[in-house]
Structure formats: C-alpha cells, structure tokens
Short mmCIF file of C-alpha atoms in Angstrom, two decimals:
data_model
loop_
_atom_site.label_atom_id
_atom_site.label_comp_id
_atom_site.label_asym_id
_atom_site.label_seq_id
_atom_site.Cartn_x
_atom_site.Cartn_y
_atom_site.Cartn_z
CA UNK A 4 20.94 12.10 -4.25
CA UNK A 5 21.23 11.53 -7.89
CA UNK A 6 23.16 9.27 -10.21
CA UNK A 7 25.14 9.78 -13.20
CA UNK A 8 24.25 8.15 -16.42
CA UNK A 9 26.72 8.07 -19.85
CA UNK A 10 24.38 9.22 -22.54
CA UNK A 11 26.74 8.70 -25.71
CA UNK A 12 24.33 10.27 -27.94
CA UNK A 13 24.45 13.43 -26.44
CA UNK A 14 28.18 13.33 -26.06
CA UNK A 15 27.63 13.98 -22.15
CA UNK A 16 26.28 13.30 -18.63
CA UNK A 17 22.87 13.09 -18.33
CA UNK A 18 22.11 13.28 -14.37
CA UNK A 19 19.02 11.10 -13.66
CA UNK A 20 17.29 12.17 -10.28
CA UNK A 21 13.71 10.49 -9.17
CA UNK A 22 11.20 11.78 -10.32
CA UNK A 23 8.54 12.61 -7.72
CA UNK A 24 5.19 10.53 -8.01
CA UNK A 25 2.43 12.92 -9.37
CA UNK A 26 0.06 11.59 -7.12
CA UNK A 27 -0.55 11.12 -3.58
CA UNK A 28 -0.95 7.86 -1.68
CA UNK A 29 -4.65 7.28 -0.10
CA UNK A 30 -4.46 3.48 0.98
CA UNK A 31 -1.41 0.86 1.29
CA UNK A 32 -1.18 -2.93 1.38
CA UNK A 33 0.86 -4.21 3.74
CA UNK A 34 3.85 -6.84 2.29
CA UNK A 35 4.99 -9.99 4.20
CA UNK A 36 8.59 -9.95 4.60
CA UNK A 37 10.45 -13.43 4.59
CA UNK A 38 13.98 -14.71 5.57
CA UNK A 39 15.72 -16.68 3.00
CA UNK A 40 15.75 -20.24 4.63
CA UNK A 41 11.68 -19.73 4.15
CA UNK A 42 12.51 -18.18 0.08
CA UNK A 43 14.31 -21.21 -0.29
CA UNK A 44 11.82 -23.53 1.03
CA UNK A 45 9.13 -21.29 -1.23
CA UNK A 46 11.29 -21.72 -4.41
CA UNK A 47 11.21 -25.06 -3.92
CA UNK A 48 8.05 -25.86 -3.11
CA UNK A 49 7.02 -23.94 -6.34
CA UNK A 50 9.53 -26.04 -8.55
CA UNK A 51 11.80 -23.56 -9.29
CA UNK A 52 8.81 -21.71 -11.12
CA UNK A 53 8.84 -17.74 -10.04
CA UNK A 54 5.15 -18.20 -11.88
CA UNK A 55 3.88 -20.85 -8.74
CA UNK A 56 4.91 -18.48 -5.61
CA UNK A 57 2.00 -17.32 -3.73
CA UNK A 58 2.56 -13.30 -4.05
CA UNK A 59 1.60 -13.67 -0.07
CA UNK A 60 5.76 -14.80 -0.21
CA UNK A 61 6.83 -11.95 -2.63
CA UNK A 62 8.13 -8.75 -1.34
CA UNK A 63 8.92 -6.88 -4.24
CA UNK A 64 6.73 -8.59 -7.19
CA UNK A 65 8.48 -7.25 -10.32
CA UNK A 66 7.33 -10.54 -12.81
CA UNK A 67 4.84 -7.96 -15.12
CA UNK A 68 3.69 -4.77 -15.26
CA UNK A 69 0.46 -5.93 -17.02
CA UNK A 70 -2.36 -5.74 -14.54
CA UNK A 71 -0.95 -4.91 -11.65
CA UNK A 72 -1.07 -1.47 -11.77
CA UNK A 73 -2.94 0.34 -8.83
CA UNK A 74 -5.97 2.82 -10.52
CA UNK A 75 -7.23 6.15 -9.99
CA UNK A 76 -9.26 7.36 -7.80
CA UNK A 77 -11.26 8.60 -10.87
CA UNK A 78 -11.28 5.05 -12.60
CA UNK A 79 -12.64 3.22 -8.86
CA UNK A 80 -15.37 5.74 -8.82
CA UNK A 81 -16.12 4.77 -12.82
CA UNK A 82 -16.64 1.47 -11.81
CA UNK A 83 -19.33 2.41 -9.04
CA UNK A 84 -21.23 3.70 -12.51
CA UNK A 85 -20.51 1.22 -14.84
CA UNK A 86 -23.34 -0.62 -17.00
CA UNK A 87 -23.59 -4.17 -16.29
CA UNK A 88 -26.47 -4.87 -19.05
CA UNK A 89 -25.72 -8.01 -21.42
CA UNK A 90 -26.25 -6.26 -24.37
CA UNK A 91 -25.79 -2.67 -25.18
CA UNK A 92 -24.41 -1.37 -22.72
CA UNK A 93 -23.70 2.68 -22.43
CA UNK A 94 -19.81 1.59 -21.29
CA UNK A 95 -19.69 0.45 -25.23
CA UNK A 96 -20.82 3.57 -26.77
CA UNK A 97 -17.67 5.39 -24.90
CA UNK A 98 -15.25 2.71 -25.37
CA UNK A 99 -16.33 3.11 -29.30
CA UNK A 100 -15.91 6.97 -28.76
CA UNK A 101 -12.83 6.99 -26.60
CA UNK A 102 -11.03 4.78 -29.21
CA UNK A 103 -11.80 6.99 -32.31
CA UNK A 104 -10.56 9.92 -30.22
CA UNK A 105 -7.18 8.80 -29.51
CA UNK A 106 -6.38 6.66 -32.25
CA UNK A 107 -9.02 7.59 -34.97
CA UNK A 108 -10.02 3.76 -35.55
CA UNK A 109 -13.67 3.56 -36.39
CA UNK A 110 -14.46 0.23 -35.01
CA UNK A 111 -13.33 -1.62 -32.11
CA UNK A 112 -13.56 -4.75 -29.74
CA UNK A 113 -13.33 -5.29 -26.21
CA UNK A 114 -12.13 -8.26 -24.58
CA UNK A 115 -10.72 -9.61 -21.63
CA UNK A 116 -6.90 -8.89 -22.14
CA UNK A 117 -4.59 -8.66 -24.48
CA UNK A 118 -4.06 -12.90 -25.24
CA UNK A 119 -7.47 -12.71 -25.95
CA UNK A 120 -7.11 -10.06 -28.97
CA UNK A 121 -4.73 -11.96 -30.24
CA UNK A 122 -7.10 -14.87 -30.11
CA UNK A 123 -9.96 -13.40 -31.47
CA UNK A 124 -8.02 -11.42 -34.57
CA UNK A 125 -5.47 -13.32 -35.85
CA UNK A 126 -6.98 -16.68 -36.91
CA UNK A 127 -8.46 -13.93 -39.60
CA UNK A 128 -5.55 -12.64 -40.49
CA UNK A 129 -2.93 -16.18 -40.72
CA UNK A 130 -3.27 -18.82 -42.33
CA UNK A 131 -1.13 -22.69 -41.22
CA UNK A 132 2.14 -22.35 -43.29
CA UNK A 133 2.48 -18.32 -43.64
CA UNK A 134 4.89 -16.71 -41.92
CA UNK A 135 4.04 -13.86 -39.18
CA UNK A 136 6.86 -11.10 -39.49
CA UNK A 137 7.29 -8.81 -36.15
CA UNK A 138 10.27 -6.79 -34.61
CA UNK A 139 10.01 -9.30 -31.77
CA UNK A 140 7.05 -11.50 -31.26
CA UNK A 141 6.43 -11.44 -27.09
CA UNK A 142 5.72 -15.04 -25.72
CA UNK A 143 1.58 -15.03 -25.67
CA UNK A 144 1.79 -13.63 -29.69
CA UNK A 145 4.42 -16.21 -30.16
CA UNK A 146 1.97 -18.93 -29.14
CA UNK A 147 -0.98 -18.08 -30.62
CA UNK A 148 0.80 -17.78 -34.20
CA UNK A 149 2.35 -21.14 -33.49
CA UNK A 150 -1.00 -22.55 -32.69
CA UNK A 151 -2.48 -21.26 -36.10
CA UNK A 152 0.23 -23.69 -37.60
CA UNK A 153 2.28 -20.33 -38.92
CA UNK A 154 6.09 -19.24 -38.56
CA UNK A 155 7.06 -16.33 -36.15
CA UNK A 156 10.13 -14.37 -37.36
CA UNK A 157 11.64 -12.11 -35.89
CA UNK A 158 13.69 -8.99 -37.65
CA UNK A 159 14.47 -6.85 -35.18
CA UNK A 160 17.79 -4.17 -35.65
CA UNK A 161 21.07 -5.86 -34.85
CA UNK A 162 21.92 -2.26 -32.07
CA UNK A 163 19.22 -4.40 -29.90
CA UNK A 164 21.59 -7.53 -29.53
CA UNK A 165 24.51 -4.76 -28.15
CA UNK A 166 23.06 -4.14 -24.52
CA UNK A 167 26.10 -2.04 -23.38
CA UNK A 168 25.62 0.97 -26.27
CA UNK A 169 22.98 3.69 -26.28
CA UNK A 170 20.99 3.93 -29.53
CA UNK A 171 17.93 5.58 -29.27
CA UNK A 172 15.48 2.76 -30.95
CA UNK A 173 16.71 -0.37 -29.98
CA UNK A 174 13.26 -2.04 -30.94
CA UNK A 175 12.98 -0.53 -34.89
CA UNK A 176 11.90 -3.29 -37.14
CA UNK A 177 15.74 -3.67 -39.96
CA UNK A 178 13.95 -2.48 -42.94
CA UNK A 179 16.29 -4.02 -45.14
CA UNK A 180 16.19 -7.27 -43.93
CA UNK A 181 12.36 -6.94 -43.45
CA UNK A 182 11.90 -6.33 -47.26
CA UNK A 183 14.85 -8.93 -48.27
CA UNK A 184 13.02 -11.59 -46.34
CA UNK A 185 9.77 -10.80 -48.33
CA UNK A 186 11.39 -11.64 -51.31
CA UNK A 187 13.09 -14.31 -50.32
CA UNK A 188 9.80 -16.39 -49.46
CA UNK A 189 7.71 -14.86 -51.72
CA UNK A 190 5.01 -11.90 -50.43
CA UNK A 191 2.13 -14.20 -50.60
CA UNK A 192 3.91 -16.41 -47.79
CA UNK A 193 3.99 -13.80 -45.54
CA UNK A 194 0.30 -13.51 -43.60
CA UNK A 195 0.82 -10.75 -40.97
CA UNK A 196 3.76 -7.70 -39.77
CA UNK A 197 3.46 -6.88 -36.29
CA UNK A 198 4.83 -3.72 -34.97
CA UNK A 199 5.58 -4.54 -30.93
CA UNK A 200 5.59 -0.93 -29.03
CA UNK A 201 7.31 -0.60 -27.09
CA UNK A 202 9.34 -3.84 -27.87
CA UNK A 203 9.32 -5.88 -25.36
CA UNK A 204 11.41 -8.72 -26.18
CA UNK A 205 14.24 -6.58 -26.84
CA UNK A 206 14.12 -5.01 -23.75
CA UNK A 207 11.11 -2.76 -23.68
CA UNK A 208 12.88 -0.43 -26.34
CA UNK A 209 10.88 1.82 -28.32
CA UNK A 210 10.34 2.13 -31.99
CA UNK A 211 11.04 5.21 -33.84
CA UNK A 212 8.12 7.23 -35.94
CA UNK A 213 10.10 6.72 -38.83
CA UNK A 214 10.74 3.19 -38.54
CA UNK A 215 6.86 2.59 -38.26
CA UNK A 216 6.10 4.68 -41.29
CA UNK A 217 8.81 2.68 -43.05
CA UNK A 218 7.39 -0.43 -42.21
CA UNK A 219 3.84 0.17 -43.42
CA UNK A 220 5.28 1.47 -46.70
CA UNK A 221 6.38 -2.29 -47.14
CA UNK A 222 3.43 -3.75 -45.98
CA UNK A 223 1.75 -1.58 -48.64
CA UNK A 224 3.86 -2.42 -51.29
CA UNK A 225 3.48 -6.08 -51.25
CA UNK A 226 -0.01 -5.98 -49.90
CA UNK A 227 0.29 -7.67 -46.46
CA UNK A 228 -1.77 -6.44 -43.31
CA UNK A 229 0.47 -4.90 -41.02
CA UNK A 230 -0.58 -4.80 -37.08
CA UNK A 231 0.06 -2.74 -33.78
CA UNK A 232 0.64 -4.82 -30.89
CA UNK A 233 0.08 -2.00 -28.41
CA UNK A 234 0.08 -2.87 -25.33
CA UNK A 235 2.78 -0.30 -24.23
CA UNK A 236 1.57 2.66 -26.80
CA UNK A 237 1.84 5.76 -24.59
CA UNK A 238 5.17 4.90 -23.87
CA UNK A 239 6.26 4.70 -26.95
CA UNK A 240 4.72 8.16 -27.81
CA UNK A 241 6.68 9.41 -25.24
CA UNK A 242 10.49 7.79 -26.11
CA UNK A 243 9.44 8.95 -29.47
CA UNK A 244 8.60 12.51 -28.02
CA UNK A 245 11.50 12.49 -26.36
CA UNK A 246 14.12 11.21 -28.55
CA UNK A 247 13.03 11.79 -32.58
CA UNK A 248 13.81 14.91 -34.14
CA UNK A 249 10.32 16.60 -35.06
CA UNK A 250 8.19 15.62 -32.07
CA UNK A 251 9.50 17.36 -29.14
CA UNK A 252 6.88 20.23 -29.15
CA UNK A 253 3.89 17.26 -30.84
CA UNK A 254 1.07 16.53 -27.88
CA UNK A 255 1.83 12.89 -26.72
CA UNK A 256 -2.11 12.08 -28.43
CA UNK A 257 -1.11 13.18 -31.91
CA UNK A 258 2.18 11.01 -31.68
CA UNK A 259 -0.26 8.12 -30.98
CA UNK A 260 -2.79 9.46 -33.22
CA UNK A 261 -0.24 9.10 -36.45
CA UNK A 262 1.91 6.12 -35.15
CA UNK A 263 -1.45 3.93 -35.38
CA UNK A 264 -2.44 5.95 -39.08
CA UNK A 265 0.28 3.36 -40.27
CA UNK A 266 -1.25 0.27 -39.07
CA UNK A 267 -4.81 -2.05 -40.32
CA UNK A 268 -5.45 -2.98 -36.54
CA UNK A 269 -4.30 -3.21 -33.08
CA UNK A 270 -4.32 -5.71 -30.36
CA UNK A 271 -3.81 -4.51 -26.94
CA UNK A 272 -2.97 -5.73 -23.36
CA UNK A 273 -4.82 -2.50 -21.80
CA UNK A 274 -3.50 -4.09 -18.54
CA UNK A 275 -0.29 -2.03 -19.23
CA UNK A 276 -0.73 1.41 -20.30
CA UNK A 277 -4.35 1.67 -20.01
CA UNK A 278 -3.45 1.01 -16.54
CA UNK A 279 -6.66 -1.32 -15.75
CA UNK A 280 -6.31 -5.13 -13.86
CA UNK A 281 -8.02 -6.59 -16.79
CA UNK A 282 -9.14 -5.80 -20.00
CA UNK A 283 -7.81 -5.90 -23.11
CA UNK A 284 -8.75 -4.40 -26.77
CA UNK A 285 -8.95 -5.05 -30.94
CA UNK A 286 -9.41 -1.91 -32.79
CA UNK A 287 -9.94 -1.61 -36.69
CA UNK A 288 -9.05 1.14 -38.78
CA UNK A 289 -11.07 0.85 -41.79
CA UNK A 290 -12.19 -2.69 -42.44
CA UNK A 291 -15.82 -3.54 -41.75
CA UNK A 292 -15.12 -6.93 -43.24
CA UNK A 293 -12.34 -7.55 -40.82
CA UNK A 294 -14.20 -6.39 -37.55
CA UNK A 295 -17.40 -8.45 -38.60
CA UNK A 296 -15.05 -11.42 -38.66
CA UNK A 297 -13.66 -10.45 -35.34
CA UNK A 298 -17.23 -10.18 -33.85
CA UNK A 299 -17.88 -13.50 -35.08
CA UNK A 300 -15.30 -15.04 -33.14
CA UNK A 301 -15.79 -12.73 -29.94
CA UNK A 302 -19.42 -13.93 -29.10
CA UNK A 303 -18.10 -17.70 -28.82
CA UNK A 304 -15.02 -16.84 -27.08
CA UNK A 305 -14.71 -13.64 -25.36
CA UNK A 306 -18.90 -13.17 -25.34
CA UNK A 307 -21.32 -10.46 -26.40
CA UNK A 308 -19.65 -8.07 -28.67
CA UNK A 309 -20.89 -5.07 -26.43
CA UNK A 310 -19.22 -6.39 -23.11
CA UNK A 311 -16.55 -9.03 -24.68
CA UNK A 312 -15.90 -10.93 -21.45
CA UNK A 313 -15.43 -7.51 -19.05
CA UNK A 314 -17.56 -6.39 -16.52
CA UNK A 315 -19.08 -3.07 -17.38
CA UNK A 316 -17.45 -1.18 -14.86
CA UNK A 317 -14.40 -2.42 -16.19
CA UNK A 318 -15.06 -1.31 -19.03
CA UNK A 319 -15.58 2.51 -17.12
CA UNK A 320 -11.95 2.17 -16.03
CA UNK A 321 -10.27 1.33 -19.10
CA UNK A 322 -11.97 4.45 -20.95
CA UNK A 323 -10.40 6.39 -17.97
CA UNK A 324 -7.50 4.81 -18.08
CA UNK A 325 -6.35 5.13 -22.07
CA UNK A 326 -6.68 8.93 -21.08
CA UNK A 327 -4.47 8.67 -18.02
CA UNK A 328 -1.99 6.67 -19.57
CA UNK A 329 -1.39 9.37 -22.52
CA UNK A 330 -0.89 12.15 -19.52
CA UNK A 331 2.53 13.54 -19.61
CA UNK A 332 3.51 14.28 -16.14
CA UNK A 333 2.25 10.71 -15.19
CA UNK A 334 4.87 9.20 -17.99
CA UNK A 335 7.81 11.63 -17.28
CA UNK A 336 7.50 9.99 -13.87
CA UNK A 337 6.89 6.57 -14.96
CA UNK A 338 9.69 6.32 -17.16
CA UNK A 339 11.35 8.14 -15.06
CA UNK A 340 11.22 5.33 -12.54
CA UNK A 341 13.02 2.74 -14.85
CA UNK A 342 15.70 4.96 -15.69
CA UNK A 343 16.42 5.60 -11.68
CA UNK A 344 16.73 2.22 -11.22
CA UNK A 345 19.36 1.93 -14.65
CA UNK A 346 21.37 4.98 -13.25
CA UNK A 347 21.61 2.51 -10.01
CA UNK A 348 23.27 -0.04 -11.59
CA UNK A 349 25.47 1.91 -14.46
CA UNK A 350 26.99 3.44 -11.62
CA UNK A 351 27.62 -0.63 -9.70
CA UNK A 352 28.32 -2.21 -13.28
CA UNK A 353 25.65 -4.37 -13.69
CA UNK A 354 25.00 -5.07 -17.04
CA UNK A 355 21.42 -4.40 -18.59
CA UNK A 356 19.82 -3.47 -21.51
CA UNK A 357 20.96 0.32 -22.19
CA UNK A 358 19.33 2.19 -22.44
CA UNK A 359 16.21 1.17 -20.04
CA UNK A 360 13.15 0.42 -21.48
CA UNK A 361 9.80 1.90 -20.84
CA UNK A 362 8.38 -0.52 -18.55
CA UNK A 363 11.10 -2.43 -17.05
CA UNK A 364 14.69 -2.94 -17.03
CA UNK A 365 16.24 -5.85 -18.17
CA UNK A 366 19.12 -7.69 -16.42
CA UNK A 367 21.81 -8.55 -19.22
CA UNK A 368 22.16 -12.32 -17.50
CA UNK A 369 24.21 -13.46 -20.28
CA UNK A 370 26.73 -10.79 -19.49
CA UNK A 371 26.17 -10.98 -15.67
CA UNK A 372 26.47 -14.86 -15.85
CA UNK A 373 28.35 -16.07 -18.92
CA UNK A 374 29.43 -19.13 -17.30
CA UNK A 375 25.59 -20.84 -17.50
CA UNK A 376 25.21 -21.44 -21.38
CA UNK A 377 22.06 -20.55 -23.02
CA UNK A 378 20.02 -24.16 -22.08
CA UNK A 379 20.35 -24.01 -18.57
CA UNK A 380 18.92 -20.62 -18.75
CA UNK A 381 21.23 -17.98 -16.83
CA UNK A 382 18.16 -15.78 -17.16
CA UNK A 383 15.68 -17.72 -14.58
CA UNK A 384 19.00 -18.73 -13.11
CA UNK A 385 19.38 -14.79 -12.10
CA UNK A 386 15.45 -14.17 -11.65
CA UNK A 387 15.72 -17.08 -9.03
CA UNK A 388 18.95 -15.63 -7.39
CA UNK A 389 17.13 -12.37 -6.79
CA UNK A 390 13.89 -14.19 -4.74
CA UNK A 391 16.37 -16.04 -2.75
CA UNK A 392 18.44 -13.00 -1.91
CA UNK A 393 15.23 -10.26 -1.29
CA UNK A 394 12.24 -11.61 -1.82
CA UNK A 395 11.94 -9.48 -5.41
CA UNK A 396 10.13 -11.57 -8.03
CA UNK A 397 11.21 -11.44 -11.59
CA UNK A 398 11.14 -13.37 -14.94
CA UNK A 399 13.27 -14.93 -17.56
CA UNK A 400 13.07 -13.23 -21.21
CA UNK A 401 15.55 -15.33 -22.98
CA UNK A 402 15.82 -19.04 -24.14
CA UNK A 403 13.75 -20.45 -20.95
CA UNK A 404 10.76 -18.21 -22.38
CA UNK A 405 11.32 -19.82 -25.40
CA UNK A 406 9.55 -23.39 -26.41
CA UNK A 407 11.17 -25.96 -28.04
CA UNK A 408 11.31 -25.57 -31.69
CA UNK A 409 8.30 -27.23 -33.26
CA UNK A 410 10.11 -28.89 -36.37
CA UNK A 411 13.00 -29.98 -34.47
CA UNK A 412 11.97 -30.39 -30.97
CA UNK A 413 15.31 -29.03 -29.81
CA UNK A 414 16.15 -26.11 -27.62
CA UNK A 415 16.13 -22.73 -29.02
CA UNK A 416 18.32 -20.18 -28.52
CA UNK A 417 17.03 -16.55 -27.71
CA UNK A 418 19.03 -13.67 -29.41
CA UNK A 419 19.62 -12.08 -25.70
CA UNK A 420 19.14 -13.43 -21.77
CA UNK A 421 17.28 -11.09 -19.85
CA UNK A 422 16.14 -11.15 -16.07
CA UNK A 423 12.91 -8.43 -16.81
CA UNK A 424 12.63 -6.29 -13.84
CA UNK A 425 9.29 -5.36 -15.26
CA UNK A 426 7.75 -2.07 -12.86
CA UNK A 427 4.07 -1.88 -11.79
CA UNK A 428 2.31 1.50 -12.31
CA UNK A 429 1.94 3.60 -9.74
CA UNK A 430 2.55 0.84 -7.10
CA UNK A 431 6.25 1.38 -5.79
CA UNK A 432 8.64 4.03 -4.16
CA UNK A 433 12.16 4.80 -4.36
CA UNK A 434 12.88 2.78 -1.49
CA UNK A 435 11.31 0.11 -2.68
CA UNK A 436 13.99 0.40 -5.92
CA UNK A 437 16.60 0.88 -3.79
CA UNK A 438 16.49 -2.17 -2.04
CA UNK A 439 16.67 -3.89 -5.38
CA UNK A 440 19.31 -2.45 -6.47
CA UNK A 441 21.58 -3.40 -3.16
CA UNK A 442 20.24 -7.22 -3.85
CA UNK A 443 21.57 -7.11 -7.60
CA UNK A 444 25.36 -5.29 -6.08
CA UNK A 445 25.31 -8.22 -3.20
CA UNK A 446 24.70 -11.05 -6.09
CA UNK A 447 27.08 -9.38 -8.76
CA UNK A 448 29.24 -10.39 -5.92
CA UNK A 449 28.96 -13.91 -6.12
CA UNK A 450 28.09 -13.93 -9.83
CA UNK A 451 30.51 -17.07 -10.45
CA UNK A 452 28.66 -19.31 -7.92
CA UNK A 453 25.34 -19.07 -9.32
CA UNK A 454 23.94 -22.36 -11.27
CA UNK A 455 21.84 -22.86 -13.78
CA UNK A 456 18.87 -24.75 -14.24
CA UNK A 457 17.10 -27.96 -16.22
CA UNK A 458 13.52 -28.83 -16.98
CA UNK A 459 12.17 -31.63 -15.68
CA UNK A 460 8.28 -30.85 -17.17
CA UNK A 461 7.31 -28.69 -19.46
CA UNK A 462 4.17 -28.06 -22.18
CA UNK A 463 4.19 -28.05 -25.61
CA UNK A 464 3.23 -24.31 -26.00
CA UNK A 465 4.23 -20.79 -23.45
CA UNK A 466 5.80 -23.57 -20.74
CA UNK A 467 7.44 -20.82 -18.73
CA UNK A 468 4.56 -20.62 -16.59
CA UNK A 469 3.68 -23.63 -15.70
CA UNK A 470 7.18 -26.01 -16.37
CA UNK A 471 8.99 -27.47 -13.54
CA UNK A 472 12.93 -26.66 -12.75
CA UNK A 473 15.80 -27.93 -10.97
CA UNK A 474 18.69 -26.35 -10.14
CA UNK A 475 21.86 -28.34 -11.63
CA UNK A 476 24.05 -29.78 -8.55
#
C-alpha cells in the first residue's frame, strides 16, 4: 500500500511507498508489551517524566535517535580489533585519517559524545556576556552556552514557525536578520554562529548549501568563528542532494566535503549519523591554536587526547560508521522511513512539521492541542498521551524543553510545540510505524480531553530530564 503526500513545490502528488530496509535482520530483542492500567501506574511512578521509565516498560522507544541505533555487522567485528592502549593508539591514527577524508579537517578530537564536544570546545570559543548566534540552539548546546554565562539566540527563517506549508529548508539560518542583529549589538558581542544540521529544534529540517555559504560569508565579514553542530550531517547532504538545484548528480561525500569548507570547527553527536552507541567528535579545520586549546581541556575532562574517554574499539566503530552513514541506499531508506510515517498522518490530519525531518517527525502539539497554553506544555502533554495509549515513548521539543529564563526566572515560550517522534537507525519495521500511527488517529480522537501538565521540581539548567510533573486535575 502506499500513501499520498501534497508536495506544493512540485505542484503535484508525490506517492511515498516504504522503502525496503537495505539490510537483513541477523538477531532481535524481544519487547515487553504492557496494558495501560500498568502505563499508567509506570507514568506515574516515573513522575510524569518519559526520561525516568525503565525502557523494560517501553514498547516503541521513539525519545532519540542518538545512540540507539543498532550497528553493522562490519562495525561489531571492528570492535573485536580495536586498540585499547592508553596512549597512541592505532584507532587514533584512522579516526585522524577518516576525518580528513570526508570532511578535509586536519585535526580532530574524540570524545565521549556530542555534550562533551561542546564541553571541551566552546569555553575557547565564548566568553560570559557574548552572545552565541545559531539557527536553533538544541537543548545540551543551549546549556552549555548558558553555563559559560553567554546569550543563545536563535535566528532561524520565519517558513519554520508555519508547520502546515512545504518549503524545502525549513532550518536555513534568516540572513538578514542574522547580519541586522550583528549590528545591532555590535560584532565584537557576538562570540560564536552555529550552523545546526539538520536543525533539530525546528523539526529536524535541513539547511540549504546556499544558506551555509551565506552564513560563513557573514561570519567572515565581521570576523566571528562560525561552527558546525553536526550531529545529523549525512542527512543533511542528502535533503540538500535531494532538494537544491546543482547537487542532484554531486556524491553525498563532496556535499559534506564543501558544506563543512564553510565552517572553523565541528562538534558532533556521532551517536546519530555515525550510527555508534557512544562517541562523539571535535574536528578543526585549520587552527592549531584552537585544537591545542581543545586538547588542553580534553585530558582533564574527556581523558588522553588519543582515546578521549572511548574505548578503542569504539573508536573502530565510529570510523566505520561515518562511512556507513554517508551511504546512499542506507539514507534513501532512512529518510525514507520518516516520510512513511508523515504520509500516515497527512492522509488522518494530524498536524506535524511538513515536511518531515530527517530523523524524526515532529507532532505539531500546539495545533493538535491548542486548548493547553504554552506553560502547561501541550507537547509532554501529547508525548505522555502516546505512552498511555501504546506504550511508544516520545519527548517534548517546545517550552517544557525550555528552562526558565535566567534574567527573569519566568517561563519561556518556545517558537513551536513539538511531540519529536525521533526514529532509531536501523532498529524498526513498518509495522512497528504503523502501530504508531493508529495510536496518534485513536488520540486525535479525543484531542479535547487531554490535560496539560505543571512542574512540581525542576533544575536550574536542561530540567527536562530529570524535573518532576503532574498532570493538572
């Protein structure tokens, strides 16, 4: 069966069928199937947190896609080789060789995942009081600029706050605002761009070629660094393959190769695309001064610099994996997944970001639910509905992610409230999508009774995983 799928910028139908897996299945994990007096018992038990269920209780465990991806045979059998010496390992030398391959960076850094980058580099890079200027900060980049005492601004495109029209990058940085901004506070104010590929916070949308290259031209002209937060790279190449005019025939490694020619650095989660369960990555273009700083701060956080808190056979699998992740059969049918799932629910009329992102689709929950108002979250409010209904976990990318506002203390409001459906790589079938999809059509259903939720606890900084909820009686 397929599904049809509006595709206004092609003036047509675009039929979206599965795309068969490119793999075959060698060993399973069995799931524990619930009833929903026990999902309610689990919710509560875990304060209304989707972050404290045991996964033994989740059926369907859509909260990330970072780490919890299953690997190749070829990466297991890489980590039967890898080099577990403290210092100098061989795993290094290929990491160092892999990463001036595919993105022509001469030095780089591993470390344990992508927080951890983001650690290590940007205390050299911000200073307390400048402001850090990204298309969309996600929530651990958030954090960590918050904790260095700077500002995170945001300047996405307004076409990413319109979830119900196709545009074909959603997540480009608005130039014109970007560079208005700049003058506005004065260049030496601003410490740091970030370029988020795919952009998450927007709703895994990609960001155009063009709009990187246009970006770095700013940075340029008023001298700031400008950074690659790149945890969902290959997928990006591949929207960007897809979609921009120029690149349909361009190998999805030289669309990587010249979307990072335009940045200083990158951080990277390589628990998404680099399809690994932990690991994570800082490469360099150019700057020996910058990566001596970063090895500086490695050794007393992350460790050595040659092993920067990984094993070294995972080190083997994430050289195996950056290759994988680039193949393009293996992201026709990735993306290909996501966009199933959106043809699903186009065709049922539930709202989501359109079109789907790389990684996940995300739940429009402020369209879905407009009756809950922004602070009592109709974003977990949804993610919660869906664990009581299936057992399908799921998280909140809207004002719940969001932490109180540091000068005022009060309640932010996010610019869009998302329930992520974020999809594991290579982990889950159609059925498995399916049955997601019938959960969503049986609470669109019963939209209006859904309730939202309060905080009862909650830390200072990234409280979404650890604050406690109530639902409001």
């Amino acid at each position: 069966m397929c599904y049809a799928l509006i595709n206004k910028s092609q003036g047509g139908i675009k039929v979206i069928k599965y795309v068969a897996e490119p793999f075959k299945i060698k060993m399973v994990e069995p799931l524990k199937i619930t009833t929903r007096p026990e999902r309610e018992e689990k919710l509560k038990e875990a304060n209304y947190n989707l972050f404290g269920l045991d996964s033994d209780d989740v059926y369907i465990d859509l909260l990330t896609d970072s780490g919890t991806g299953a690997m190749s045979d070829a990466q297991w059998g890489g980590m039967m080789t890898g080099d577990e010496s403290y210092a100098g390992a061989r795993g290094y030398k290929r990491l160092q060789n892999t990463v001036k391959d595919i993105f022509n960076y001469k030095y780089c850094q591993p470390v344990h995942q992508g927080r951890a980058a983001e650690q290590v580099l940007l205390p050299s890079l911000l200073k307390k009081g400048q402001k850090c200027i990204s298309n969309m900060h996600f929530d651990t980049t958030r954090g960590h600029v918050g904790l260095l005492g700077a500002r995170p601004v945001d300047i996405v495109v307004p076409e990413a706050k319109d979830t119900q029209t196709y545009v074909a990058f959603k997540g480009n940085m608005d130039i014109e605002r970007l560079e208005a901004y700049i003058n506005e506070v004065r260049a030496e104010e601003v410490g740091l761009i970030i370029m988020t590929i795919t952009n998450n916070s927007a709703g895994g949308q990609p960001v155009s070629m063009a709009n990187i290259r246009a970006t770095k031209e700013i940075a340029d002209k008023y001298g700031i660094t400008m950074i690659i937060d790149a945890a969902r790279y290959a997928e990006n190449a591949y929207f960007i393959k897809q979609r921009e005019e120029g690149y349909a025939d361009v190998e999805i490694i030289d669309i990587v190769r010249e979307m990072f020619s335009y940045a200083d650095a990158f951080t990277m989660s390589a628990k998404k695309d680099a399809i690994v369960n932990m690991g994570g990555l800082i490469g360099i273009r150019e700057s020996e001064e910058l990566f001596t700083k970063v090895k500086g701060l490695t050794i007393p956080y992350e460790g050595f610099v040659t092993y920067g808190g990984l094993a070294g056979r995972d080190i083997e699998a994430l050289c195996i994996g950056l290759y994988e992740g680039l193949d393009k059969n293996f992201l026709r049918y990735r993306i290909g997944q996501v966009e199933y799932i959106g043809a699903k629910l186009k065709e049922a009329g539930i709202p989501f970001q359109y079109p789907v992102g790389g990684h996940a689709v995300f739940l429009d929950a402020k369209a879905l639910l407009p009756h809950i108002p922004y602070f009592q979250f109709p974003g977990h409010a949804l993610a919660c509905e869906l664990y009581l209904e299936a057992g399908i976990r799921s998280c909140d990318i809207g004002s719940y992610l969001l932490d109180l506002d540091p000068e005022t203390a009060e309640q932010q409001e996010a610019e869009m409230e998302f329930t992520r459906l974020a999809i594991p790589r290579r982990v889950y079938t159609q059925a498995h999508f399916d049955v997601v999809v019938e959960a969503l059509i049986n609470i669109k259903k019963r939209a209006s009774e859904i309730k939202g939720y309060e905080i009862l606890w909650q830390p200072p900084v990234l409280r979404h995983f650890t604050a406690k909820l109530r639902p409001i009686e």
